[in-house]
Amino acid sequence: MSWNSRLRIVLVRPRNPLNIGAAARAMLNFGFGELWLVDPYSEAFRTAKSAMGAAEVLANARVTKDPAEAYGDCSLVVATSALTGRNTEIVRKEAPAAAAALRTHLEDRKAALVFGSEKFGLSREDLSFCDWIFTIPTAPECPSMNLGQAVAVCCYEIARRSAPVAALKTPASASAEDRDRIFGILMPILRESGFLFEGSEEAQGRKIRRWVTRLRLAPKDALLLQGMLRQIQWKLDHTKGPGTGD
């Protein structure tokens, strides 16, 4: 498998089929071919004329409503966002340094590069899945970019690096799907223990998902933690007394 085949472009809630087509064309321009769409506004994107030669990319694009499925076996999930007027604890890396880090990861591991909708960008929930944020240095007077153009700039920045940067190499880490499994097992335990506050579970859930991401667990450690959490849940389920619920 070549390094560029390990990059997955993920468009979250894209609205305009022409923008999706332009993104597909930009991907193909720079040697990338795997496209996923999370909850697109319309399936009409598959015939977008703006693809111009990238019809195969659109035809093979995967569609899902579940972002965790889109990120799947990728061990690095990178958001793209200008984050104008918003505060976030997520690390930001600006091009070209961000592209160098991604290119290095892609040498032997998979990564997802995530773009938000044209109208709203990526939500806090979307960002909770991501390891860090790739930002494009734009003029303050006009920080946001057209979706197709943003995909083109990011793909170009990554593709123009012919080799990884040894100093940026990071240890192997759990895939996005393993992180999501850990989160899915952990949340019911926290709910049952009383750790989650009623009325703020959604916000707490985002923080907990971000915490699981920040752990950057090695694959074996992720499996170990899943086993530990499943045992805790089993014990909780089998120690309930009469009248304490199912």
mmCIF file of C-alpha atoms in Angstrom, residues 103-201:
data_model
loop_
_atom_site.group_PDB
_atom_site.id
_atom_site.type_symbol
_atom_site.label_atom_id
_atom_site.label_comp_id
_atom_site.label_asym_id
_atom_site.label_seq_id
_atom_site.Cartn_x
_atom_site.Cartn_y
_atom_site.Cartn_z
ATOM 1 C CA ARG A 103 2.759 12.947 5.760
ATOM 2 C CA THR A 104 5.007 11.325 8.361
ATOM 3 C CA HIS A 105 2.102 9.448 9.929
ATOM 4 C CA LEU A 106 0.923 8.225 6.512
ATOM 5 C CA GLU A 107 4.240 6.542 5.808
ATOM 6 C CA ASP A 108 3.012 3.418 7.588
ATOM 7 C CA ARG A 109 -0.364 4.219 9.214
ATOM 8 C CA LYS A 110 -3.797 5.461 8.197
ATOM 9 C CA ALA A 111 -5.168 8.933 8.904
ATOM 10 C CA ALA A 112 -8.427 10.810 8.326
ATOM 11 C CA LEU A 113 -8.523 14.492 7.387
ATOM 12 C CA VAL A 114 -11.899 15.958 8.334
ATOM 13 C CA PHE A 115 -13.721 18.939 6.788
ATOM 14 C CA GLY A 116 -16.952 20.466 8.098
ATOM 15 C CA SER A 117 -20.036 21.689 6.291
ATOM 16 C CA GLU A 118 -19.910 24.837 4.186
ATOM 17 C CA LYS A 119 -22.385 26.621 6.434
ATOM 18 C CA PHE A 120 -21.377 25.655 9.970
ATOM 19 C CA GLY A 121 -17.967 23.975 9.806
ATOM 20 C CA LEU A 122 -17.196 21.369 12.479
ATOM 21 C CA SER A 123 -19.163 21.346 15.731
ATOM 22 C CA ARG A 124 -17.694 20.748 19.187
ATOM 23 C CA GLU A 125 -19.040 17.203 18.960
ATOM 24 C CA ASP A 126 -17.214 16.709 15.632
ATOM 25 C CA LEU A 127 -13.979 18.065 17.105
ATOM 26 C CA SER A 128 -14.187 15.687 20.076
ATOM 27 C CA PHE A 129 -13.234 12.813 17.711
ATOM 28 C CA CYS A 130 -10.088 14.566 16.497
ATOM 29 C CA ASP A 131 -6.470 14.470 17.658
ATOM 30 C CA TRP A 132 -5.555 17.966 16.501
ATOM 31 C CA ILE A 133 -6.544 20.720 14.077
ATOM 32 C CA PHE A 134 -4.950 21.516 10.712
ATOM 33 C CA THR A 135 -5.254 25.252 10.013
ATOM 34 C CA ILE A 136 -4.557 27.094 6.767
ATOM 35 C CA PRO A 137 -2.999 30.547 7.280
ATOM 36 C CA THR A 138 -5.593 32.806 5.675
ATOM 37 C CA ALA A 139 -6.076 36.571 5.881
ATOM 38 C CA PRO A 140 -7.947 37.640 9.064
ATOM 39 C CA GLU A 141 -10.392 39.608 6.910
ATOM 40 C CA CYS A 142 -11.542 36.378 5.190
ATOM 41 C CA PRO A 143 -10.543 33.339 7.279
ATOM 42 C CA SER A 144 -12.960 30.742 5.876
ATOM 43 C CA MET A 145 -12.433 28.961 2.559
ATOM 44 C CA ASN A 146 -14.633 27.217 0.034
ATOM 45 C CA LEU A 147 -14.792 23.488 0.795
ATOM 46 C CA GLY A 148 -13.242 22.376 -2.504
ATOM 47 C CA GLN A 149 -10.450 24.940 -2.184
ATOM 48 C CA ALA A 150 -9.671 23.908 1.393
ATOM 49 C CA VAL A 151 -9.405 20.251 0.358
ATOM 50 C CA ALA A 152 -7.114 21.255 -2.524
ATOM 51 C CA VAL A 153 -4.774 23.307 -0.321
ATOM 52 C CA CYS A 154 -4.476 20.586 2.332
ATOM 53 C CA CYS A 155 -3.945 17.814 -0.220
ATOM 54 C CA TYR A 156 -1.313 19.878 -2.017
ATOM 55 C CA GLU A 157 0.564 20.628 1.196
ATOM 56 C CA ILE A 158 0.648 16.924 2.100
ATOM 57 C CA ALA A 159 1.457 15.641 -1.408
ATOM 58 C CA ARG A 160 4.394 17.971 -2.003
ATOM 59 C CA ARG A 161 6.343 16.272 0.792
ATOM 60 C CA SER A 162 8.116 13.368 -0.846
ATOM 61 C CA ALA A 163 9.390 11.860 2.397
ATOM 62 C CA PRO A 164 8.397 11.635 6.078
ATOM 63 C CA VAL A 165 10.178 13.640 8.762
ATOM 64 C CA ALA A 166 11.858 11.252 11.187
ATOM 65 C CA ALA A 167 11.667 13.732 14.080
ATOM 66 C CA LEU A 168 7.862 13.833 13.778
ATOM 67 C CA LYS A 169 7.368 10.076 14.004
ATOM 68 C CA THR A 170 5.028 9.088 16.837
ATOM 69 C CA PRO A 171 4.402 5.690 18.507
ATOM 70 C CA ALA A 172 1.666 3.428 17.181
ATOM 71 C CA SER A 173 -1.702 4.219 18.734
ATOM 72 C CA ALA A 174 -5.208 2.815 18.880
ATOM 73 C CA SER A 175 -7.528 3.296 15.930
ATOM 74 C CA ALA A 176 -10.526 5.612 15.979
ATOM 75 C CA GLU A 177 -12.875 2.618 16.100
ATOM 76 C CA ASP A 178 -11.112 1.262 19.207
ATOM 77 C CA ARG A 179 -11.334 4.677 20.884
ATOM 78 C CA ASP A 180 -15.044 4.745 20.087
ATOM 79 C CA ARG A 181 -15.495 1.282 21.610
ATOM 80 C CA ILE A 182 -13.782 2.438 24.800
ATOM 81 C CA PHE A 183 -16.027 5.514 24.930
ATOM 82 C CA GLY A 184 -19.116 3.376 24.288
ATOM 83 C CA ILE A 185 -18.277 1.003 27.152
ATOM 84 C CA LEU A 186 -17.168 3.750 29.540
ATOM 85 C CA MET A 187 -20.215 6.025 29.300
ATOM 86 C CA PRO A 188 -22.793 3.560 30.753
ATOM 87 C CA ILE A 189 -20.409 2.795 33.632
ATOM 88 C CA LEU A 190 -20.016 6.491 34.404
ATOM 89 C CA ARG A 191 -23.768 7.000 34.118
ATOM 90 C CA GLU A 192 -24.520 4.120 36.477
ATOM 91 C CA SER A 193 -21.873 5.269 38.960
ATOM 92 C CA GLY A 194 -23.412 8.728 39.188
ATOM 93 C CA PHE A 195 -20.366 10.451 37.724
ATOM 94 C CA LEU A 196 -22.419 12.127 34.981
ATOM 95 C CA PHE A 197 -24.603 15.059 35.969
ATOM 96 C CA GLU A 198 -28.189 15.102 34.768
ATOM 97 C CA GLY A 199 -28.708 17.748 32.118
ATOM 98 C CA SER A 200 -25.046 18.065 31.176
ATOM 99 C CA GLU A 201 -24.328 14.574 29.895
#
